[in-house]
Amino acid sequence: MKEAEGLQKDGYHFSKLGGGIVDSGNGYWINFSSCSQKKARICSTDNRADIEGPKSSCSEITVNGSLSAESQDADYSYKPSLSYDLEDTVIARFPLLEYWKLCFVNKRLLALLLSGELFNIRRKIQFDEPSVFMFASGESSWLAFDREFKSCRRLPVLPADMCFFSGDKESFCAGTHLLISGREIEGLVIWRYELSLNKWYKGPSMLNPRCLFASATCGIFAYVAGGIGIMENSEVYNTAEKYNPDTQSWEPLPKMIRRRKLCAGCYMDNRFYVIGGRNDEGELTCGEYFDVSKNKWELIPGMFKDDPVLTYHSPPLVAVVNNELYSLEASSNQLKVYLKRTNTWKHLGPVPVKADSYRGWGVAFKSLGNELLVIGASAVSSTSNSMSIYTCCPDPNAKELQWNPLDSGRNQLSHFILNCSVMVA
């Protein structure tokens, strides 16, 4: 990270940090209110948590080109410092996608990032926020978006071989790790992106490396189940595993009741659900869930019996919001909600993207906090080939859902989404 050029006042030196500039050595924080107005506010760091409060000692400075600054009645005679506990609480509230910049501030913040303590603080103060990681057709690198898709940045290029880039991949998140499973020349591998360091690392491999599997995230943990290996005539798996990002390791779970590939996963009611898919005998209409408290699997006959079967279809498009399971029916572009008591599905109307264009492939359908997120080719406009992004707050009892567009044409990316995962941390 480059330091702010020419910004010095009475011997104090400042460096850029996120939406402002911090003097890590002398205890001042500069917040830029508007780039267009070229104004900034400088405050004692003891007021960072409540910058607009009555005790805030701030002055306005004018920023001109080289970031030279001249104080206006600023009082530098008293500079109380924050306690480390309070400072950590303030820093923990930084936007998640900006965390990697903290390692350039000082060694103490770097140590907090490496230890994961900042993320523990976020969980303690319940400051989790979802971020969307996506890989679209025609792109050379992954993209990260905030919840409202107002900010976007490219991740470092994944250092895998060409076999990995050209093949099918599955993605899922665990804590602050984004994991991508795919095939390299040497075999099935996993690459993980660590948000805090903004770097890619290889591994760790699953106990049973697989593709076309189901996955789901709960808290910092990720669950995978089913799928197949890459050997000729490889059997369909009924094995399952759990990933712990703190130890960067996998642990085995009890085997599923059914073998299945091309299945979907979700986490609901403290259970890991695996839905649909197929095995050597054909399409599966049953689902099953792993009960964490009982450490065993339970079968749900006919859970997916109402979903029309398409040739060469994608895994079921499912997402959970407020412990309710929703499905996007690829054959009709209809949104459905699962009625747990009757083991049936209720139609809630169409979604504004074309899931039927490629039999469910190329569409992202995810939960985004208390909203549903869908990304793909617009069903409203037939002239644009760029992606369309919509969210809605689903209501199982609503007669009609209101879908809200987020991108407004800003993201001129391909509408065909190869991989998409939501990280909540």
Short mmCIF file of C-alpha atoms in Angstrom, two decimals:
data_model
loop_
_atom_site.label_atom_id
_atom_site.label_comp_id
_atom_site.label_asym_id
_atom_site.label_seq_id
_atom_site.Cartn_x
_atom_site.Cartn_y
_atom_site.Cartn_z
CA MET A 1 0.00 0.00 0.00
CA LYS A 2 1.36 3.38 -0.94
CA GLU A 3 1.57 6.05 1.70
CA ALA A 4 -0.27 9.32 1.17
CA GLU A 5 2.12 11.61 -0.57
CA GLY A 6 2.92 14.97 1.00
CA LEU A 7 0.42 14.71 3.85
CA GLN A 8 2.32 15.91 6.90
CA LYS A 9 1.34 18.15 9.76
CA ASP A 10 3.67 19.18 12.57
CA GLY A 11 5.88 16.21 11.84
CA TYR A 12 3.07 13.62 11.80
CA HIS A 13 3.05 11.22 8.88
CA PHE A 14 -0.12 9.55 7.60
CA SER A 15 -0.83 6.57 5.37
CA LYS A 16 -3.90 5.55 3.38
CA LEU A 17 -6.35 3.06 4.87
CA GLY A 18 -9.67 2.07 3.28
CA GLY A 19 -11.94 5.11 3.04
CA GLY A 20 -9.52 7.35 4.95
CA ILE A 21 -6.00 7.86 6.20
CA VAL A 22 -4.63 6.74 9.54
CA ASP A 23 -1.63 7.93 11.52
CA SER A 24 -0.81 4.64 13.17
CA GLY A 25 2.03 6.10 15.19
CA ASN A 26 0.52 9.31 16.58
CA GLY A 27 -3.17 8.60 16.99
CA TYR A 28 -5.15 10.47 14.35
CA TRP A 29 -7.72 9.34 11.82
CA ILE A 30 -8.63 11.20 8.64
CA ASN A 31 -11.96 10.45 7.02
CA PHE A 32 -12.63 11.70 3.47
CA SER A 33 -16.23 12.84 3.32
CA SER A 34 -16.36 13.30 -0.46
CA CYS A 35 -13.78 12.91 -3.17
CA SER A 36 -15.58 15.37 -5.38
CA GLN A 37 -15.52 18.05 -2.68
CA LYS A 38 -11.92 17.23 -1.79
CA LYS A 39 -12.71 17.59 1.89
CA ALA A 40 -11.56 15.48 4.81
CA ARG A 41 -12.00 15.48 8.56
CA ILE A 42 -9.18 14.83 11.01
CA CYS A 43 -10.02 13.54 14.47
CA SER A 44 -8.30 12.21 17.52
CA THR A 45 -8.44 8.42 17.44
CA ASP A 46 -10.22 8.27 20.79
CA ASN A 47 -13.27 9.45 18.88
CA ARG A 48 -13.08 7.05 15.93
CA ALA A 49 -15.87 4.90 17.30
CA ASP A 50 -18.19 7.92 17.50
CA ILE A 51 -16.70 10.48 15.16
CA GLU A 52 -19.77 12.72 15.16
CA GLY A 53 -20.23 12.69 18.95
CA PRO A 54 -20.12 15.79 21.13
CA LYS A 55 -16.59 14.98 22.35
CA SER A 56 -15.19 14.70 18.87
CA SER A 57 -12.27 17.04 18.27
CA CYS A 58 -12.24 17.39 14.50
CA SER A 59 -11.23 19.94 11.91
CA GLU A 60 -11.85 20.13 8.20
CA ILE A 61 -8.97 20.11 5.74
CA THR A 62 -8.92 20.79 2.04
CA VAL A 63 -7.24 18.22 -0.19
CA ASN A 64 -5.56 19.55 -3.31
CA GLY A 65 -4.04 17.18 -5.83
CA SER A 66 -0.93 16.05 -3.95
CA LEU A 67 -2.94 15.60 -0.74
CA SER A 68 -1.32 18.58 0.96
CA ALA A 69 -3.38 19.65 3.98
CA GLU A 70 -3.72 22.77 6.07
CA SER A 71 -5.44 22.66 9.43
CA GLN A 72 -8.32 24.89 10.39
CA ASP A 73 -8.30 25.49 14.15
CA ALA A 74 -7.10 21.97 14.88
CA ASP A 75 -5.90 21.37 18.43
CA TYR A 76 -2.91 19.00 18.49
CA SER A 77 -1.96 19.66 22.09
CA TYR A 78 -3.86 16.66 23.48
CA LYS A 79 -3.76 13.26 21.80
CA PRO A 80 -5.09 10.50 24.04
CA SER A 81 -4.61 7.02 22.61
CA LEU A 82 -7.14 4.23 22.38
CA SER A 83 -6.79 1.11 24.45
CA TYR A 84 -5.94 -1.90 22.29
CA ASP A 85 -9.28 -3.53 23.13
CA LEU A 86 -11.26 -0.50 21.95
CA GLU A 87 -9.03 -0.02 18.92
CA ASP A 88 -9.52 -3.66 17.92
CA THR A 89 -13.29 -3.27 18.21
CA VAL A 90 -13.17 -0.23 15.93
CA ILE A 91 -10.87 -1.90 13.39
CA ALA A 92 -13.04 -5.03 13.37
CA ARG A 93 -15.87 -2.95 11.88
CA PHE A 94 -13.92 -2.20 8.72
CA PRO A 95 -15.56 -3.41 5.48
CA LEU A 96 -14.74 -7.08 5.07
CA LEU A 97 -13.29 -6.74 1.57
CA GLU A 98 -10.83 -4.09 2.81
CA TYR A 99 -9.31 -6.27 5.54
CA TRP A 100 -6.29 -7.27 3.50
CA LYS A 101 -5.08 -3.64 3.62
CA LEU A 102 -4.71 -3.75 7.39
CA CYS A 103 -1.56 -5.85 7.16
CA PHE A 104 0.24 -2.78 5.76
CA VAL A 105 -0.57 -0.53 8.75
CA ASN A 106 1.61 -2.01 11.49
CA LYS A 107 2.85 -5.30 12.87
CA ARG A 108 0.18 -5.51 15.56
CA LEU A 109 -2.68 -5.43 13.07
CA LEU A 110 -0.84 -7.91 10.88
CA ALA A 111 -0.64 -10.26 13.87
CA LEU A 112 -4.37 -9.79 14.52
CA LEU A 113 -5.12 -10.77 10.94
CA LEU A 114 -2.85 -13.80 10.97
CA SER A 115 -4.30 -15.06 14.24
CA GLY A 116 -7.89 -14.56 13.11
CA GLU A 117 -8.64 -12.52 16.23
CA LEU A 118 -10.29 -9.69 14.27
CA PHE A 119 -12.83 -12.14 12.86
CA ASN A 120 -13.45 -13.52 16.35
CA ILE A 121 -14.22 -9.97 17.48
CA ARG A 122 -16.64 -9.53 14.55
CA ARG A 123 -18.49 -12.67 15.56
CA LYS A 124 -18.54 -11.58 19.22
CA ILE A 125 -20.09 -8.18 18.41
CA GLN A 126 -22.33 -9.80 15.75
CA PHE A 127 -20.93 -7.68 12.96
CA ASP A 128 -21.05 -10.34 10.26
CA GLU A 129 -21.60 -9.14 6.69
CA PRO A 130 -22.05 -11.16 3.49
CA SER A 131 -19.74 -10.73 0.50
CA VAL A 132 -20.24 -12.31 -2.91
CA PHE A 133 -17.39 -14.07 -4.72
CA MET A 134 -18.02 -14.81 -8.37
CA PHE A 135 -16.31 -16.19 -11.47
CA ALA A 136 -18.06 -15.29 -14.73
CA SER A 137 -17.52 -16.66 -18.21
CA GLY A 138 -14.76 -14.85 -20.10
CA GLU A 139 -13.04 -13.55 -16.95
CA SER A 140 -9.46 -14.36 -15.96
CA SER A 141 -9.89 -13.82 -12.21
CA TRP A 142 -12.45 -14.03 -9.46
CA LEU A 143 -14.42 -10.94 -8.45
CA ALA A 144 -15.53 -9.91 -4.97
CA PHE A 145 -18.60 -7.73 -4.36
CA ASP A 146 -20.10 -6.19 -1.28
CA ARG A 147 -23.68 -7.01 -0.34
CA GLU A 148 -25.19 -4.17 -2.39
CA PHE A 149 -22.87 -4.75 -5.37
CA LYS A 150 -21.71 -1.14 -5.17
CA SER A 151 -18.04 -2.01 -4.83
CA CYS A 152 -16.09 -4.64 -6.74
CA ARG A 153 -12.49 -5.75 -6.79
CA ARG A 154 -10.56 -8.46 -8.55
CA LEU A 155 -8.85 -11.15 -6.54
CA PRO A 156 -5.27 -12.11 -7.40
CA VAL A 157 -5.10 -14.50 -10.34
CA LEU A 158 -5.46 -18.07 -9.14
CA PRO A 159 -2.07 -19.79 -9.80
CA ALA A 160 -3.51 -23.08 -11.06
CA ASP A 161 -2.65 -24.88 -14.30
CA MET A 162 -4.66 -24.60 -17.52
CA CYS A 163 -6.41 -27.90 -16.89
CA PHE A 164 -7.95 -26.40 -13.75
CA PHE A 165 -9.18 -23.29 -15.57
CA SER A 166 -10.75 -25.19 -18.44
CA GLY A 167 -12.56 -27.80 -16.34
CA ASP A 168 -15.66 -27.75 -14.15
CA LYS A 169 -15.24 -26.43 -10.63
CA GLU A 170 -17.22 -26.23 -7.41
CA SER A 171 -16.88 -23.39 -4.90
CA PHE A 172 -17.93 -22.86 -1.29
CA CYS A 173 -16.92 -20.75 1.71
CA ALA A 174 -15.84 -21.60 5.24
CA GLY A 175 -15.23 -18.66 7.54
CA THR A 176 -12.90 -16.33 5.64
CA HIS A 177 -11.75 -19.07 3.25
CA LEU A 178 -13.06 -19.35 -0.30
CA LEU A 179 -12.43 -22.90 -1.52
CA ILE A 180 -12.39 -23.91 -5.20
CA SER A 181 -12.39 -27.59 -6.07
CA GLY A 182 -11.36 -28.71 -9.54
CA ARG A 183 -9.03 -30.87 -11.58
CA GLU A 184 -5.41 -30.16 -12.40
CA ILE A 185 -3.12 -32.38 -14.46
CA GLU A 186 -2.05 -34.17 -11.29
CA GLY A 187 -5.64 -34.83 -10.21
CA LEU A 188 -8.40 -33.27 -8.13
CA VAL A 189 -7.17 -30.38 -5.99
CA ILE A 190 -8.52 -27.58 -3.83
CA TRP A 191 -7.34 -23.98 -3.97
CA ARG A 192 -8.25 -21.72 -1.09
CA TYR A 193 -8.33 -17.94 -1.01
CA GLU A 194 -7.67 -16.40 2.41
CA LEU A 195 -9.44 -13.08 2.68
CA SER A 196 -7.26 -11.66 5.44
CA LEU A 197 -4.06 -12.04 3.40
CA ASN A 198 -5.56 -11.63 -0.08
CA LYS A 199 -3.65 -14.71 -1.29
CA TRP A 200 -4.32 -18.12 -2.85
CA TYR A 201 -2.95 -21.34 -1.35
CA LYS A 202 -3.24 -24.94 -2.50
CA GLY A 203 -5.00 -27.44 -0.27
CA PRO A 204 -5.87 -29.05 1.93
CA SER A 205 -7.28 -31.86 -0.20
CA MET A 206 -10.46 -33.64 0.86
CA LEU A 207 -10.18 -37.04 2.45
CA ASN A 208 -12.08 -38.30 -0.61
CA PRO A 209 -11.34 -35.88 -3.48
CA ARG A 210 -14.51 -35.45 -5.53
CA CYS A 211 -16.41 -33.39 -8.06
CA LEU A 212 -20.14 -32.80 -8.72
CA PHE A 213 -20.79 -32.83 -4.97
CA ALA A 214 -23.14 -30.96 -2.63
CA SER A 215 -21.83 -28.33 -0.23
CA ALA A 216 -23.15 -26.01 2.47
CA THR A 217 -21.76 -23.55 5.01
CA CYS A 218 -22.64 -23.14 8.68
CA GLY A 219 -20.73 -20.50 10.61
CA ILE A 220 -17.03 -21.05 9.97
CA PHE A 221 -17.50 -24.67 8.86
CA ALA A 222 -18.20 -26.13 5.43
CA TYR A 223 -19.84 -29.48 4.64
CA VAL A 224 -19.51 -31.55 1.47
CA ALA A 225 -21.19 -34.82 0.48
CA GLY A 226 -21.63 -37.12 -2.51
CA GLY A 227 -20.07 -36.57 -5.92
CA ILE A 228 -17.68 -38.76 -7.86
CA GLY A 229 -13.93 -39.17 -8.31
CA ILE A 230 -12.11 -38.80 -11.63
CA MET A 231 -11.11 -42.38 -12.38
CA GLU A 232 -12.82 -44.22 -15.23
CA ASN A 233 -16.09 -45.81 -14.09
CA SER A 234 -15.62 -44.12 -10.72
CA GLU A 235 -18.35 -44.96 -8.24
CA VAL A 236 -20.83 -42.40 -7.02
CA TYR A 237 -19.93 -41.42 -3.46
CA ASN A 238 -22.02 -41.53 -0.32
CA THR A 239 -19.21 -40.12 1.82
CA ALA A 240 -19.33 -36.73 3.55
CA GLU A 241 -16.76 -34.44 5.17
CA LYS A 242 -16.51 -31.26 7.25
CA TYR A 243 -13.88 -28.53 6.75
CA ASN A 244 -12.46 -26.50 9.64
CA PRO A 245 -10.66 -23.33 8.45
CA ASP A 246 -8.99 -22.78 11.83
CA THR A 247 -7.07 -26.06 11.52
CA GLN A 248 -7.19 -26.18 7.70
CA SER A 249 -8.26 -29.80 7.90
CA TRP A 250 -11.07 -32.16 6.93
CA GLU A 251 -12.83 -34.62 9.19
CA PRO A 252 -15.05 -37.50 8.04
CA LEU A 253 -18.78 -37.60 8.69
CA PRO A 254 -21.00 -40.71 8.72
CA LYS A 255 -21.90 -41.94 5.24
CA MET A 256 -25.13 -40.86 3.58
CA ILE A 257 -28.01 -43.28 3.07
CA ARG A 258 -27.94 -42.81 -0.72
CA ARG A 259 -25.08 -42.42 -3.15
CA ARG A 260 -25.56 -39.31 -5.25
CA LYS A 261 -23.86 -36.88 -7.63
CA LEU A 262 -25.07 -33.61 -9.21
CA CYS A 263 -26.85 -32.96 -5.92
CA ALA A 264 -27.33 -29.72 -3.99
CA GLY A 265 -26.62 -28.88 -0.35
CA CYS A 266 -27.89 -26.38 2.20
CA TYR A 267 -27.88 -25.86 5.96
CA MET A 268 -31.20 -25.44 7.77
CA ASP A 269 -32.51 -26.11 11.29
CA ASN A 270 -29.03 -27.18 12.44
CA ARG A 271 -28.97 -29.86 9.73
CA PHE A 272 -26.92 -30.36 6.59
CA TYR A 273 -29.35 -31.21 3.77
CA VAL A 274 -28.41 -32.98 0.54
CA ILE A 275 -31.11 -32.79 -2.12
CA GLY A 276 -31.75 -34.47 -5.48
CA GLY A 277 -29.01 -35.58 -7.83
CA ARG A 278 -28.63 -38.96 -9.43
CA ASN A 279 -26.79 -42.26 -9.05
CA ASP A 280 -26.27 -45.38 -11.15
CA GLU A 281 -29.98 -46.15 -10.93
CA GLY A 282 -31.13 -42.75 -12.25
CA GLU A 283 -32.59 -39.52 -10.89
CA LEU A 284 -33.18 -39.20 -7.15
CA THR A 285 -36.32 -37.54 -5.85
CA CYS A 286 -35.42 -38.12 -2.21
CA GLY A 287 -33.44 -35.85 0.06
CA GLU A 288 -31.63 -36.52 3.29
CA TYR A 289 -30.11 -34.53 6.10
CA PHE A 290 -27.28 -34.94 8.57
CA ASP A 291 -28.44 -34.17 12.10
CA VAL A 292 -25.45 -32.63 13.86
CA SER A 293 -26.82 -33.32 17.35
CA LYS A 294 -27.47 -37.00 16.58
CA ASN A 295 -24.48 -37.49 14.26
CA LYS A 296 -26.61 -39.46 11.80
CA TRP A 297 -28.40 -39.15 8.46
CA GLU A 298 -32.19 -39.23 7.97
CA LEU A 299 -33.91 -39.89 4.62
CA ILE A 300 -36.75 -37.70 3.25
CA PRO A 301 -38.60 -39.73 0.58
CA GLY A 302 -40.12 -37.74 -2.28
CA MET A 303 -38.61 -34.43 -1.21
CA PHE A 304 -37.86 -33.38 -4.81
CA LYS A 305 -40.51 -35.37 -6.65
CA ASP A 306 -42.32 -32.29 -8.04
CA ASP A 307 -39.29 -30.91 -9.87
CA PRO A 308 -39.35 -31.72 -13.62
CA VAL A 309 -36.30 -33.66 -14.79
CA LEU A 310 -34.29 -32.08 -17.60
CA THR A 311 -31.60 -33.73 -19.71
CA TYR A 312 -28.08 -32.67 -18.70
CA HIS A 313 -29.50 -30.46 -15.96
CA SER A 314 -27.58 -28.59 -13.29
CA PRO A 315 -27.73 -29.60 -9.63
CA PRO A 316 -30.90 -28.27 -7.95
CA LEU A 317 -30.81 -24.49 -7.38
CA VAL A 318 -31.59 -24.06 -3.69
CA ALA A 319 -31.03 -21.42 -0.99
CA VAL A 320 -32.06 -20.97 2.65
CA VAL A 321 -33.32 -17.67 4.10
CA ASN A 322 -34.58 -17.45 7.69
CA ASN A 323 -34.55 -21.25 7.93
CA GLU A 324 -36.89 -21.57 4.95
CA LEU A 325 -35.78 -23.55 1.90
CA TYR A 326 -36.31 -22.04 -1.56
CA SER A 327 -35.75 -23.59 -4.96
CA LEU A 328 -35.46 -22.09 -8.44
CA GLU A 329 -37.09 -24.44 -10.92
CA ALA A 330 -34.87 -24.35 -14.01
CA SER A 331 -37.54 -25.67 -16.39
CA SER A 332 -40.02 -22.85 -15.67
CA ASN A 333 -38.02 -20.08 -13.93
CA GLN A 334 -40.42 -20.41 -10.99
CA LEU A 335 -39.46 -19.78 -7.38
CA LYS A 336 -40.75 -22.34 -4.87
CA VAL A 337 -40.68 -22.64 -1.09
CA TYR A 338 -40.49 -25.97 0.75
CA LEU A 339 -43.31 -26.73 3.18
CA LYS A 340 -41.65 -28.86 5.83
CA ARG A 341 -44.79 -30.20 7.48
CA THR A 342 -46.27 -31.62 4.29
CA ASN A 343 -43.02 -32.35 2.39
CA THR A 344 -44.35 -30.35 -0.59
CA TRP A 345 -43.45 -27.22 -2.52
CA LYS A 346 -45.43 -24.01 -3.01
CA HIS A 347 -44.96 -21.79 -6.09
CA LEU A 348 -44.21 -18.11 -5.41
CA GLY A 349 -44.02 -16.80 -8.97
CA PRO A 350 -41.31 -16.26 -11.59
CA VAL A 351 -37.79 -14.96 -11.04
CA PRO A 352 -36.43 -12.16 -13.29
CA VAL A 353 -33.63 -14.25 -14.84
CA LYS A 354 -33.62 -17.06 -17.42
CA ALA A 355 -32.67 -20.20 -15.56
CA ASP A 356 -34.16 -22.31 -18.35
CA SER A 357 -31.73 -21.11 -21.04
CA TYR A 358 -29.04 -23.64 -20.10
CA ARG A 359 -31.05 -26.07 -17.93
CA GLY A 360 -30.00 -24.33 -14.75
CA TRP A 361 -26.31 -23.91 -15.60
CA GLY A 362 -24.83 -20.40 -15.55
CA VAL A 363 -27.24 -19.06 -12.91
CA ALA A 364 -26.32 -18.07 -9.36
CA PHE A 365 -29.06 -18.60 -6.78
CA LYS A 366 -27.90 -17.89 -3.22
CA SER A 367 -28.97 -16.61 0.16
CA LEU A 368 -27.66 -13.14 0.99
CA GLY A 369 -28.42 -12.53 4.65
CA ASN A 370 -32.20 -12.20 4.87
CA GLU A 371 -32.56 -11.96 1.10
CA LEU A 372 -32.49 -14.22 -1.93
CA LEU A 373 -29.90 -13.39 -4.60
CA VAL A 374 -30.22 -14.43 -8.24
CA ILE A 375 -27.75 -13.58 -11.01
CA GLY A 376 -27.99 -14.46 -14.69
CA ALA A 377 -29.44 -13.38 -18.02
CA SER A 378 -32.33 -10.98 -17.58
CA ALA A 379 -35.82 -12.29 -18.28
CA VAL A 380 -37.04 -8.70 -18.59
CA SER A 381 -34.68 -7.55 -21.35
CA SER A 382 -33.72 -9.78 -24.29
CA THR A 383 -31.19 -7.36 -25.80
CA SER A 384 -28.47 -7.37 -23.16
CA ASN A 385 -25.88 -10.11 -22.76
CA SER A 386 -24.50 -8.68 -19.51
CA MET A 387 -25.38 -10.09 -16.11
CA SER A 388 -28.46 -9.01 -14.21
CA ILE A 389 -28.48 -9.04 -10.40
CA TYR A 390 -31.66 -9.15 -8.32
CA THR A 391 -32.54 -9.60 -4.66
CA CYS A 392 -35.79 -10.00 -2.75
CA CYS A 393 -36.93 -10.54 0.82
CA PRO A 394 -38.92 -13.77 0.42
CA ASP A 395 -42.19 -14.33 2.21
CA PRO A 396 -43.66 -17.86 2.02
CA ASN A 397 -47.15 -16.36 2.45
CA ALA A 398 -46.82 -13.57 -0.12
CA LYS A 399 -48.96 -13.59 -3.25
CA GLU A 400 -46.23 -11.89 -5.27
CA LEU A 401 -42.56 -11.20 -4.49
CA GLN A 402 -40.85 -7.89 -5.23
CA TRP A 403 -37.47 -8.35 -6.94
CA ASN A 404 -35.05 -5.42 -6.76
CA PRO A 405 -32.32 -4.88 -9.40
CA LEU A 406 -28.91 -4.12 -7.90
CA ASP A 407 -26.44 -3.59 -10.72
CA SER A 408 -28.31 -0.95 -12.78
CA GLY A 409 -26.08 -1.79 -15.75
CA ARG A 410 -22.82 -1.02 -13.92
CA ASN A 411 -21.40 -4.56 -14.07
CA GLN A 412 -20.80 -5.29 -17.74
CA LEU A 413 -19.90 -8.93 -17.17
CA SER A 414 -21.09 -12.06 -18.90
CA HIS A 415 -24.45 -13.29 -17.67
CA PHE A 416 -23.14 -16.89 -17.56
CA ILE A 417 -21.92 -17.45 -14.00
CA LEU A 418 -19.47 -20.33 -13.69
CA ASN A 419 -19.13 -20.21 -9.90
CA CYS A 420 -20.61 -18.11 -7.11
CA SER A 421 -20.26 -18.27 -3.31
CA VAL A 422 -21.35 -16.05 -0.44
CA MET A 423 -18.95 -15.49 2.46
CA VAL A 424 -20.40 -14.35 5.78
CA ALA A 425 -17.76 -13.15 8.23
#
